[in-house]
Short mmCIF file of C-alpha atoms in Angstrom, two decimals:
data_model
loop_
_atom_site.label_atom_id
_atom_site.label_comp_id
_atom_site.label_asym_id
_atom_site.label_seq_id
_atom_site.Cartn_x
_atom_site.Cartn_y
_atom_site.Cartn_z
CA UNK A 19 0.00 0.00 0.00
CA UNK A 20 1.18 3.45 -0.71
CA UNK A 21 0.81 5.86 1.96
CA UNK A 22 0.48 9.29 1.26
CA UNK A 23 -0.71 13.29 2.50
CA UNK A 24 -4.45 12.71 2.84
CA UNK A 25 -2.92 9.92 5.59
CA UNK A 26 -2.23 12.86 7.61
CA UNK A 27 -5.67 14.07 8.15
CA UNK A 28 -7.61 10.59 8.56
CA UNK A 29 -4.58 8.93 10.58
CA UNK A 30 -2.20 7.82 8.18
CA UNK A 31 1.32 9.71 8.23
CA UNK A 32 3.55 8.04 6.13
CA UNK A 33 4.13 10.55 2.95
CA UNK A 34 5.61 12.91 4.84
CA UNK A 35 7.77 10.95 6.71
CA UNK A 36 8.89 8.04 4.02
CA UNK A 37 8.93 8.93 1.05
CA UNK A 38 8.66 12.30 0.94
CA UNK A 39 10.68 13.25 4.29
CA UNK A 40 14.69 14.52 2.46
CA UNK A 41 15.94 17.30 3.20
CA UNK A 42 18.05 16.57 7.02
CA UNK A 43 16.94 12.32 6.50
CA UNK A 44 20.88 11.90 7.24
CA UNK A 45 20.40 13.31 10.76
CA UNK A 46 18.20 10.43 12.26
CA UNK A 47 19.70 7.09 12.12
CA UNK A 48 17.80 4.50 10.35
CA UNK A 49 16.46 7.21 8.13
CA UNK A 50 17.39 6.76 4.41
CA UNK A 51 16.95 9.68 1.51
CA UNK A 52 14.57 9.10 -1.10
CA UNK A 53 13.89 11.40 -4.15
CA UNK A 54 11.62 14.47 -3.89
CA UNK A 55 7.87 14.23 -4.49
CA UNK A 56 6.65 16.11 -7.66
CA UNK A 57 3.09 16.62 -6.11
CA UNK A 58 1.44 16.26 -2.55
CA UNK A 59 -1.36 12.92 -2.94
CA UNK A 60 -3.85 13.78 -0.30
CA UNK A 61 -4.87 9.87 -0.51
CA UNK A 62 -4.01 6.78 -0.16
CA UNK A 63 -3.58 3.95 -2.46
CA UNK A 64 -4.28 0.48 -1.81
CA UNK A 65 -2.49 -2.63 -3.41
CA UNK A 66 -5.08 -3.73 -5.63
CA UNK A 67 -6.82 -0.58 -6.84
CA UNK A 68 -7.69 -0.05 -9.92
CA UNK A 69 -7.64 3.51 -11.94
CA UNK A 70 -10.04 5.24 -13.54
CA UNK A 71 -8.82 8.68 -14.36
CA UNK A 72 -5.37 9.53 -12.86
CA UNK A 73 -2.31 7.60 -11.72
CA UNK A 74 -2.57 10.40 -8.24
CA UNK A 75 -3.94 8.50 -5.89
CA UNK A 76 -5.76 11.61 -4.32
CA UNK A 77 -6.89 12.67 -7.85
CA UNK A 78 -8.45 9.67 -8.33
CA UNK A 79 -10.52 9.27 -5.15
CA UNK A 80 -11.46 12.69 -5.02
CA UNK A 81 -13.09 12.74 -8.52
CA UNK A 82 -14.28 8.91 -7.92
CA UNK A 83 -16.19 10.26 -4.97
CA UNK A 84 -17.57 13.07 -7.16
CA UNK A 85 -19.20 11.16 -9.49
CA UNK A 86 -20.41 9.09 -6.61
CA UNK A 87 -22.45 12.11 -5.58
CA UNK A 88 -24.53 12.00 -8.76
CA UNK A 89 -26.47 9.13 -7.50
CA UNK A 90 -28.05 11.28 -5.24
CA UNK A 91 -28.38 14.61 -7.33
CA UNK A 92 -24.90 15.57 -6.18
CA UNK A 93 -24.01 16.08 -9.82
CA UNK A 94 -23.64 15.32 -13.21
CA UNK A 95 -22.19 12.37 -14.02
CA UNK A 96 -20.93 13.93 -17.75
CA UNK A 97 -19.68 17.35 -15.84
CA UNK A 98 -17.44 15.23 -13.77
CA UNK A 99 -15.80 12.99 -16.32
CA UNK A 100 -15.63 16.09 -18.08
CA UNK A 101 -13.39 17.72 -15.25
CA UNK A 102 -11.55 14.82 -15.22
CA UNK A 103 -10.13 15.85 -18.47
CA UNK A 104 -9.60 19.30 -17.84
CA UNK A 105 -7.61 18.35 -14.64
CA UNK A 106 -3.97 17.76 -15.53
CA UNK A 107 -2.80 14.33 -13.16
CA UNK A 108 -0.72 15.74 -10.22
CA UNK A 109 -1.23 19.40 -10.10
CA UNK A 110 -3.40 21.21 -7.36
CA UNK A 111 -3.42 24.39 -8.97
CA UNK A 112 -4.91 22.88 -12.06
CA UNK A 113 -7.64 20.37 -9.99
CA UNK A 114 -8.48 23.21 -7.18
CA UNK A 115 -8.99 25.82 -9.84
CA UNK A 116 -11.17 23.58 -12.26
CA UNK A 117 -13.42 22.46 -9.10
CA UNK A 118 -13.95 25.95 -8.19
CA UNK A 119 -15.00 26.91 -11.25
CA UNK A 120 -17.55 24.10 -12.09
CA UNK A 121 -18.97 24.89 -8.84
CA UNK A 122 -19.56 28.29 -9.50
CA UNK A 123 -20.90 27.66 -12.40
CA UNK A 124 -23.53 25.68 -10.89
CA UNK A 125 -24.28 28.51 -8.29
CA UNK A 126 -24.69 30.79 -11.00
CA UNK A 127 -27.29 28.10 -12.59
CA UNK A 128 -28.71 27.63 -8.97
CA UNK A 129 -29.88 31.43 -9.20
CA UNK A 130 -30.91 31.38 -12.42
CA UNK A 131 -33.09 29.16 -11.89
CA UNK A 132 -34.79 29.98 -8.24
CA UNK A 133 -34.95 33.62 -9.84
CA UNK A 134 -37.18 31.99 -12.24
CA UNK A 135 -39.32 30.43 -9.55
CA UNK A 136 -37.46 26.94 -10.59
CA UNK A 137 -37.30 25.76 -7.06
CA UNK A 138 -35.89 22.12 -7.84
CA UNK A 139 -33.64 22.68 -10.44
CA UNK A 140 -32.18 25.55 -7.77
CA UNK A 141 -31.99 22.69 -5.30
CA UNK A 142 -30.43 20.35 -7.65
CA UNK A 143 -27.70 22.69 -8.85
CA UNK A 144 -26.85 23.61 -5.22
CA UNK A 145 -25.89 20.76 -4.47
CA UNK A 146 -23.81 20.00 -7.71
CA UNK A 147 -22.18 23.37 -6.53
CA UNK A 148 -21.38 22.05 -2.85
CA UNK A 149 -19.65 18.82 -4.21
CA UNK A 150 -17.02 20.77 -6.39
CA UNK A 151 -16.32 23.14 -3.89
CA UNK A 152 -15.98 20.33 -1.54
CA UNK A 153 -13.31 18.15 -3.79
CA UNK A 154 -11.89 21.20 -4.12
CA UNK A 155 -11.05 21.84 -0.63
CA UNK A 156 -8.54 18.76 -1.07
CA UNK A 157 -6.37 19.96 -3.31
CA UNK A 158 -6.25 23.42 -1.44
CA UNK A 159 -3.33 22.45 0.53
CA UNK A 160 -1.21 21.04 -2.67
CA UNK A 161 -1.61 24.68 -4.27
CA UNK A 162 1.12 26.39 -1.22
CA UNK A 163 -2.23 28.22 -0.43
CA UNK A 164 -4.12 27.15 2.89
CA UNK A 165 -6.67 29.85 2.96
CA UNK A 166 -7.61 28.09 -0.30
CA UNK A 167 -9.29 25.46 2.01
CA UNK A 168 -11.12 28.11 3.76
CA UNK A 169 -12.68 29.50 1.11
CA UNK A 170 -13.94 26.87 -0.41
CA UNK A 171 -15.60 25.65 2.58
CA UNK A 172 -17.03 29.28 2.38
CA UNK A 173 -18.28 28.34 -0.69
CA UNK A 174 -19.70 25.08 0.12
CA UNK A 175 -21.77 25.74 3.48
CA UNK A 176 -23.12 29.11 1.78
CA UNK A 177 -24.94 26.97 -0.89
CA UNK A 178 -25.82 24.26 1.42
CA UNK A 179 -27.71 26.84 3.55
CA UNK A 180 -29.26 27.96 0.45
CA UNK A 181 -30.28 24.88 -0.13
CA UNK A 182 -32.45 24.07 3.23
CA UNK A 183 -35.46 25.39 2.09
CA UNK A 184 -35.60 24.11 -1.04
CA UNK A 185 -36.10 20.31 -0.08
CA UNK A 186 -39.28 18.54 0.48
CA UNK A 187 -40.20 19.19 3.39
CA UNK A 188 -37.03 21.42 4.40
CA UNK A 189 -34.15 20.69 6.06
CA UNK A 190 -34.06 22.35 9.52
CA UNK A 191 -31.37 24.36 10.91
CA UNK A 192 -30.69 23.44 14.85
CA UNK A 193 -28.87 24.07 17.33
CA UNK A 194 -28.01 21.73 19.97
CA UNK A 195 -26.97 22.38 23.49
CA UNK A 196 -23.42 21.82 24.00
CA UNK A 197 -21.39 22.05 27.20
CA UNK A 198 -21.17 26.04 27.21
CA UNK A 199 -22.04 26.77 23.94
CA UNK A 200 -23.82 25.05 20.64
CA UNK A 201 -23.38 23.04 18.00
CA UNK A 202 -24.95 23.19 14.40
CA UNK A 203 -27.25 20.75 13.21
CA UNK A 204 -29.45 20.12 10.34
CA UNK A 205 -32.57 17.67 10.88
CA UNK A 206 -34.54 15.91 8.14
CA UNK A 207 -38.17 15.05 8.42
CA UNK A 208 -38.16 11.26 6.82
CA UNK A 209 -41.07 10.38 4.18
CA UNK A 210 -43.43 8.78 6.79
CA UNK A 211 -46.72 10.05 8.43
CA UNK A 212 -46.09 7.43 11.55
CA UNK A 213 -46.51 9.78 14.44
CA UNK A 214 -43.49 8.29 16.10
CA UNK A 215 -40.39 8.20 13.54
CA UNK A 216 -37.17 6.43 13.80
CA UNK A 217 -33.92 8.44 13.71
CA UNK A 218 -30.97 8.05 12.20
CA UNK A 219 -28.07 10.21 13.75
CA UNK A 220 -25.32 11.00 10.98
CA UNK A 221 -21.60 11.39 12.71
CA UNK A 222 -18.96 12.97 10.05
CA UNK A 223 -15.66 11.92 9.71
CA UNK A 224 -12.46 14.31 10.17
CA UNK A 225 -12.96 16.45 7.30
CA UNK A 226 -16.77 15.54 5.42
CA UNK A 227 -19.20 17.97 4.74
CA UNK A 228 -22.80 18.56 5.12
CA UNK A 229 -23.31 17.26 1.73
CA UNK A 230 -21.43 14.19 2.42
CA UNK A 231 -24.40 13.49 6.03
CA UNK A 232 -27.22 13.77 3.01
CA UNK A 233 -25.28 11.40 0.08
CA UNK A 234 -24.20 9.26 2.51
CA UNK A 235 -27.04 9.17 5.02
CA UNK A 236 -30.13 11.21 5.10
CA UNK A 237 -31.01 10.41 1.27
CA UNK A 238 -31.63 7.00 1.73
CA UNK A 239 -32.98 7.18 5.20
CA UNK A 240 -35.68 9.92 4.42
CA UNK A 241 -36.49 7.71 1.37
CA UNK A 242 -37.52 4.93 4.02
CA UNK A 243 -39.30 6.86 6.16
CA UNK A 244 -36.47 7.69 9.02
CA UNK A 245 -35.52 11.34 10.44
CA UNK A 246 -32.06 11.88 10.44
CA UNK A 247 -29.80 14.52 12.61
CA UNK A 248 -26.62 15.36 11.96
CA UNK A 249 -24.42 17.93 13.78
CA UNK A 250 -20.85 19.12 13.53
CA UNK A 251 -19.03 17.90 16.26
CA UNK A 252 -15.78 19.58 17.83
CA UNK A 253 -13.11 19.42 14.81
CA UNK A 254 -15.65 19.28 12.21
CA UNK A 255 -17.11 21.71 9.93
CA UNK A 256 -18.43 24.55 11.32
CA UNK A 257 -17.67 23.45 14.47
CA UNK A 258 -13.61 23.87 13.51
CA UNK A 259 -13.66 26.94 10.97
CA UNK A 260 -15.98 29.14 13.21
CA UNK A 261 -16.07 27.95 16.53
CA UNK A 262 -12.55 26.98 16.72
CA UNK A 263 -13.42 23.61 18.93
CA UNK A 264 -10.79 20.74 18.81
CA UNK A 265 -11.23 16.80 18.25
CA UNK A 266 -12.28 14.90 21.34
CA UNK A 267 -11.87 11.43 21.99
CA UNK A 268 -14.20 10.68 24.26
CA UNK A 269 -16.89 11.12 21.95
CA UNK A 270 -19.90 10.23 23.87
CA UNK A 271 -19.25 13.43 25.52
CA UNK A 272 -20.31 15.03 22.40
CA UNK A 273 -23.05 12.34 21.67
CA UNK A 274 -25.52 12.72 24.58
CA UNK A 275 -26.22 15.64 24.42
CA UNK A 276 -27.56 15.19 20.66
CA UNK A 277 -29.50 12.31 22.29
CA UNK A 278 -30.54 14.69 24.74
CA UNK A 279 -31.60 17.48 21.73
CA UNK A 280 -33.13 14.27 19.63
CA UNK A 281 -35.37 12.98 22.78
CA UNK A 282 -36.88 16.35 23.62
CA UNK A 283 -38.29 16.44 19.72
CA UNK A 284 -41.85 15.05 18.70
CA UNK A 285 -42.31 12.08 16.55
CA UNK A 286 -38.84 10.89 17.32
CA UNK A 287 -39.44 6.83 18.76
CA UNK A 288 -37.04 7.08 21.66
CA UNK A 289 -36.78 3.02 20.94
CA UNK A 290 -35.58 3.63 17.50
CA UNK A 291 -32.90 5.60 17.84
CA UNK A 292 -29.47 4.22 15.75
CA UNK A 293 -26.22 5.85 14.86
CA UNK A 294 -24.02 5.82 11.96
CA UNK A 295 -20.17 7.03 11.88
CA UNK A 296 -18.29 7.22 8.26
CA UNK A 297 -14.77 7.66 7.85
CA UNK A 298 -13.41 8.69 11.47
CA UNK A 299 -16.47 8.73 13.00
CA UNK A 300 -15.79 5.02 12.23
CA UNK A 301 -14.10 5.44 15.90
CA UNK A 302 -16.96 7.83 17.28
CA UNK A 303 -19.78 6.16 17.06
CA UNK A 304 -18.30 3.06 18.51
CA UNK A 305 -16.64 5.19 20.98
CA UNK A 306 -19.85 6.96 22.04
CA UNK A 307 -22.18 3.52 22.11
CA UNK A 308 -20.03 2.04 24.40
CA UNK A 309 -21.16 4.47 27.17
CA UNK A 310 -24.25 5.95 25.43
CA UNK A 311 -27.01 2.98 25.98
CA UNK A 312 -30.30 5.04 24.61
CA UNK A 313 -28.54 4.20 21.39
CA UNK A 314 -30.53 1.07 19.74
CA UNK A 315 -28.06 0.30 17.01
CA UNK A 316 -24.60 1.71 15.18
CA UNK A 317 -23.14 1.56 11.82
CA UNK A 318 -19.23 2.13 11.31
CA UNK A 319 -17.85 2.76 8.07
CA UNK A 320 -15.41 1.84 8.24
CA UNK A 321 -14.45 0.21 11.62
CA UNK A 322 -11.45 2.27 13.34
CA UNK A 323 -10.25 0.96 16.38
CA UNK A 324 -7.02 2.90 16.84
CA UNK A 325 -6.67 5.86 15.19
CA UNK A 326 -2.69 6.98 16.48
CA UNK A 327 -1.53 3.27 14.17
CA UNK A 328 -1.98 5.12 11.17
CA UNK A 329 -0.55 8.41 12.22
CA UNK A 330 2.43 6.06 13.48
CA UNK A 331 2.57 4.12 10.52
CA UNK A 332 4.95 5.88 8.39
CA UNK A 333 7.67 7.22 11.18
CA UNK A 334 11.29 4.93 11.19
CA UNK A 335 11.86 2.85 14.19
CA UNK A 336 14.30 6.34 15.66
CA UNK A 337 11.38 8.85 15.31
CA UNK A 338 8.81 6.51 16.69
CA UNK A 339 11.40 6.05 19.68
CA UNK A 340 11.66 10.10 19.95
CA UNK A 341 7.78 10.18 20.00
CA UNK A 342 7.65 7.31 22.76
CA UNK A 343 10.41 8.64 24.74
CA UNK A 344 8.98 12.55 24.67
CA UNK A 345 11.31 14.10 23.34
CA UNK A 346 9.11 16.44 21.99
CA UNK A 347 12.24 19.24 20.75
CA UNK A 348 14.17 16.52 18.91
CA UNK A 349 11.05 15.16 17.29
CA UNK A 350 9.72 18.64 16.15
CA UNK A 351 12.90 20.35 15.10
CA UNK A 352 13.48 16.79 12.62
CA UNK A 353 9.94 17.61 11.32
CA UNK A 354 10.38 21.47 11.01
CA UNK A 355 13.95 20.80 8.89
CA UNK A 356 13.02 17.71 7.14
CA UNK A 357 9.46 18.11 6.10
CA UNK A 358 9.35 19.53 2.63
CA UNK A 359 6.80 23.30 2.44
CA UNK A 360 4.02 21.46 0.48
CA UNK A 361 3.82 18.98 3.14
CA UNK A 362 4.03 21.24 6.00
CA UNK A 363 1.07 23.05 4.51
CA UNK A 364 -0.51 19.73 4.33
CA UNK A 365 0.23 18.67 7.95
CA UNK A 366 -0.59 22.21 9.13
CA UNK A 367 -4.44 21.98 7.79
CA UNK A 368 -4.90 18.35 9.19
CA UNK A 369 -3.08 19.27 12.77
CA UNK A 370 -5.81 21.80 13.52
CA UNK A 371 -9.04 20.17 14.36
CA UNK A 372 -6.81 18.33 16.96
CA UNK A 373 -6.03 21.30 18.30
CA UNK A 374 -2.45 20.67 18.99
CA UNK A 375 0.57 23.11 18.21
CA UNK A 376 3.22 21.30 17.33
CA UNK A 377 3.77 18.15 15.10
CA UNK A 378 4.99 15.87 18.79
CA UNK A 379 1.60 17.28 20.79
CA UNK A 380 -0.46 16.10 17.48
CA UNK A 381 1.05 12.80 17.04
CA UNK A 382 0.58 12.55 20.72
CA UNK A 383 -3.10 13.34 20.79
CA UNK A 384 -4.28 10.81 18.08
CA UNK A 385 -3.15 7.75 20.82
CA UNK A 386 -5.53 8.38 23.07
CA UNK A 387 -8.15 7.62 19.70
CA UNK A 388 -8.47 3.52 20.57
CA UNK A 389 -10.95 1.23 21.62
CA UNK A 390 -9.68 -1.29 23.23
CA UNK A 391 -10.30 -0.80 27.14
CA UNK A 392 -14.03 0.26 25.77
CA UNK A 393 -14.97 -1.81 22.96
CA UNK A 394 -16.61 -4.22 25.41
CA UNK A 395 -19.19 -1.86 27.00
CA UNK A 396 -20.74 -2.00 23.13
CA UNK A 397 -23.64 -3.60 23.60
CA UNK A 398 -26.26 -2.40 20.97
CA UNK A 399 -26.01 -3.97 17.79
CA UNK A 400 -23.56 -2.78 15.54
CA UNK A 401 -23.05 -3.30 11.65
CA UNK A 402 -19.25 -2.17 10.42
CA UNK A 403 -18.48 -2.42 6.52
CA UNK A 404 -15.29 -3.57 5.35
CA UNK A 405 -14.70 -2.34 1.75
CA UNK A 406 -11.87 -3.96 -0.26
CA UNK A 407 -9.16 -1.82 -1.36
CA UNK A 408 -9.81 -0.37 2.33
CA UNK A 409 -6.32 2.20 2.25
CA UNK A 410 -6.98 4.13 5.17
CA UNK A 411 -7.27 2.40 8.29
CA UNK A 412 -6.39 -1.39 6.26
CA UNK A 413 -8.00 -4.69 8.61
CA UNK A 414 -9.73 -2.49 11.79
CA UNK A 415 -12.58 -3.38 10.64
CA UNK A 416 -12.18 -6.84 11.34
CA UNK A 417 -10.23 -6.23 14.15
CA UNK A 418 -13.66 -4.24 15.74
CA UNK A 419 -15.56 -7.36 14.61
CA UNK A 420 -13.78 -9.37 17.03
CA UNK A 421 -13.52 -7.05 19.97
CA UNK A 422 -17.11 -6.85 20.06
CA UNK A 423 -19.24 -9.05 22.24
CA UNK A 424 -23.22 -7.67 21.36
CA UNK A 425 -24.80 -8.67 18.31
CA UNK A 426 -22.19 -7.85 15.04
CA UNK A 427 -22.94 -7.81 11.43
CA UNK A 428 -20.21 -7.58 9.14
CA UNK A 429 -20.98 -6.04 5.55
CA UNK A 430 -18.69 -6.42 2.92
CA UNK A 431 -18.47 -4.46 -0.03
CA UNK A 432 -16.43 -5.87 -3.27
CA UNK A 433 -14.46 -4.41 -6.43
CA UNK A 434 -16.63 -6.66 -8.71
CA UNK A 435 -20.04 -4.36 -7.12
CA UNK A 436 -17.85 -0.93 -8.08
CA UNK A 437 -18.24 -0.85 -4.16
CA UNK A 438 -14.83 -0.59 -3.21
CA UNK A 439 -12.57 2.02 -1.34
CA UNK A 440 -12.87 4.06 1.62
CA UNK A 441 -16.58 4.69 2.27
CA UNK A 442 -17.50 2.99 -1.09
CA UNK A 443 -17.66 6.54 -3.23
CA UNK A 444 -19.01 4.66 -6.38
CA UNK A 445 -21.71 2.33 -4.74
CA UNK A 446 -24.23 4.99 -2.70
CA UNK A 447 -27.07 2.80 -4.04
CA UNK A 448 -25.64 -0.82 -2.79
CA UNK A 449 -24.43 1.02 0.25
CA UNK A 450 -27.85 2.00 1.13
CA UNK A 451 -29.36 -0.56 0.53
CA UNK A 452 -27.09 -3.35 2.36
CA UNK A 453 -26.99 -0.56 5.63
CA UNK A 454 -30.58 0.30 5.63
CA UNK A 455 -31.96 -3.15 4.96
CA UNK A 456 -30.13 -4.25 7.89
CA UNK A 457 -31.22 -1.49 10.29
CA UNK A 458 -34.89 -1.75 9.28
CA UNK A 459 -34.46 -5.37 10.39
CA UNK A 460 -32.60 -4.62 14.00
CA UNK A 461 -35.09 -1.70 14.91
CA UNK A 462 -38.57 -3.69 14.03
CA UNK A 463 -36.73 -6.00 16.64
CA UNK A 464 -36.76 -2.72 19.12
#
């Protein structure tokens, strides 16, 4: 498997450390020079991928997932193999500036048409507009720019607010009580007139978008008659960018207290209330059912059990002893001197929902993300997926399988289905369907 920048971010920190770590490599024994990267991947590869578009492995999954977003009105599938040729393989400037574009294209066709009293095609192209401002949020950092990332989030949330009204029935802004403050929510009234509704609670990963809780979540459940809530948690979203909260580990923390909010609503079944966690929040939601029991069921996908082994991955036996031994000072002055600008821009954007200041307090923080002294409190049922060509957190999803002792359900999602890859970004149908046909079974059990 080739681990590269995007590694950073979701746990995996080997690009900037193997491959791409040159400049002072001589200075750490054990540590041996290898030529300079021509680009910054923001992905990871896994062994037996296949490609579509571009031999950049963060190219590839980034426009993969884009066209992914179609099923679900996210876009056009012809705009997005059309990027894919405007796009030249490897350069950020080239895929951030192409992605901004499309997307404001879009806008502009968004207003165009609610000007015109159009109120569906507006909704439509809004969302086509939030998923190219989103991909191009990941190529931000590759450009030597950072506020690139900010502004396209900008971008993004402007048009999904825009949006809210325009669905049937509307999705409603909340806020939900939060320790001293709030967070932001959105909730979305299923396709049911049952008085009592169940919910489905949407938990992000380290860096997904609103867009990404309604592909990848509330579509399919308000298609089968759930509710859904989702909320940006410390780190995430709006949470990060204009609150300026931090990643927690003890998630359940952050958890109850959306119980709490959900539980105080009307036609929410307070026996029907499950939980779903992509990407990171593969760790969150398994994190936050093992002490939060009004929970009736929990989906991880993927299954993260310990977060710090992929931030660990990449460092050489000395660096991993520097980190182990605290020597914070030797640690961060290797990174400050070794680490080429690109990556440092990289690592910079990816350290700051952790809240940390230096590379040694960040690598630090991710190892108190595990599961192992809680995994056994789980005791709702829980469904994990384990998608081949898994290159993020490779095998924890089997390893969560077996350090559960409640009712499990593995689901397995195969190349030969298109289903592949991280959060299977070319199979939203099959993935609804396989998650959604299981948790229709567990809650009429409830």
């Amino acid at each position: 498997m080739n681990l590269t920048r995007k590694q950073f971010g979701l746990g995996m920190v080997a690009a900037g450390l193997g491959a791409r770590t040159t400049a002072q490599a001589s200075e750490v024994p054990g540590q041996q020079p290898a030529p300079a990267a021509q680009n910054l991947p923001t992905t990871p590869m896994a062994a037996h991928q296949a490609s579509y578009f571009f031999r950049n492995s963060a190219f590839e999954y980034v426009l993969l997932t884009s066209l992914g977003r179609a099923y679900h009105q996210g876009g056009n599938p012809g705009k997005v193999l059309y990027l894919s040729r405007q796009i030249e393989d490897g350069n950020y400037d080239s895929a951030y500036g192409a992605l901004v574009a499309a997307g404001d294209e879009a806008r502009t066709i968004a207003e165009d048409s609610l000007s015109g009293g159009h109120r569906e095609s507006a909704r439509q192209a809004l969302l086509w507009a939030q998923n190219y401002y989103d991909s191009a949020i990941y190529f931000a950092d590759g450009t030597g720019d950072p506020t690139r990332a900010a502004a396209a989030w900008e971008m993004m949330d402007a048009c999904w607010l825009k949006s809210l009204a325009l669905f049937d029935p509307p999705i409603e802004e909340v806020a939900i009580a939060y320790e001293n403050t709030t967070l932001r929510g959105f909730y979305f009234r299923g396709k049911s007139s049952a008085q009592n509704r169940p919910l489905l609670i949407l938990v992000n990963g380290s860096d997904g978008s609103a867009l990404d809780m309604w592909t990848m979540g509330a579509a399919g459940a308000t298609a089968r008659g759930y509710d859904c809530l989702t909320f940006d948690g410390p780190g995430q979203g709006y949470a990060l960018w204009k609150q300026g909260m931090a990643f927690r580990p003890d998630f359940e923390h952050v958890v109850t207290p959306v119980v709490d909010f959900a539980l105080a609503r009307p036609g929410v079944d307070p026996a029907r209330i499950a939980i779903q966690g992509i990407s990171q929040g593969g760790y969150w939601v398994p994190r936050a059912v093992a002490f939060e029991k009004r929970i009736a069921a929990a989906i991880a996908d993927p299954g993260v059990t310990d977060v710090s082994a992929s931030w660990t991955a990449g460092l050489t036996p000395p660096m991993l002893a520097l980190l182990q031994a605290g020597r914070k000072q030797e640690f961060d002055a290797f990174m400050e001197k070794a680490l080429p600008p690109a990556v440092k821009n990289a690592l910079a954007f990816r350290m700051r929902p952790y809240g940390a200041g230096s590379y040694f307090d960040v690598f630090k923080a991710t190892m108190d993300y595990r599961l192992d002294d809680v995994a056994g409190r789980i005791a709702c049922p829980m469904l994990i997926t384990e998608p081949a060509n898994e290159a993020f957190w490779p095998g924890q999803s089997q390893k969560l399988y077996a350090m559960l002792t409640g009712p499990k359900t593995m689901a397995a999602f195969a190349a030969s289905d298109g289903a592949d890859l991280h959060c299977e970004p070319g199979a939203y149908g099959l993935r609804d369907l396989r998650i959604f046909n299981w948790l229709d079974e567990v809650l009429a059990r409830a």
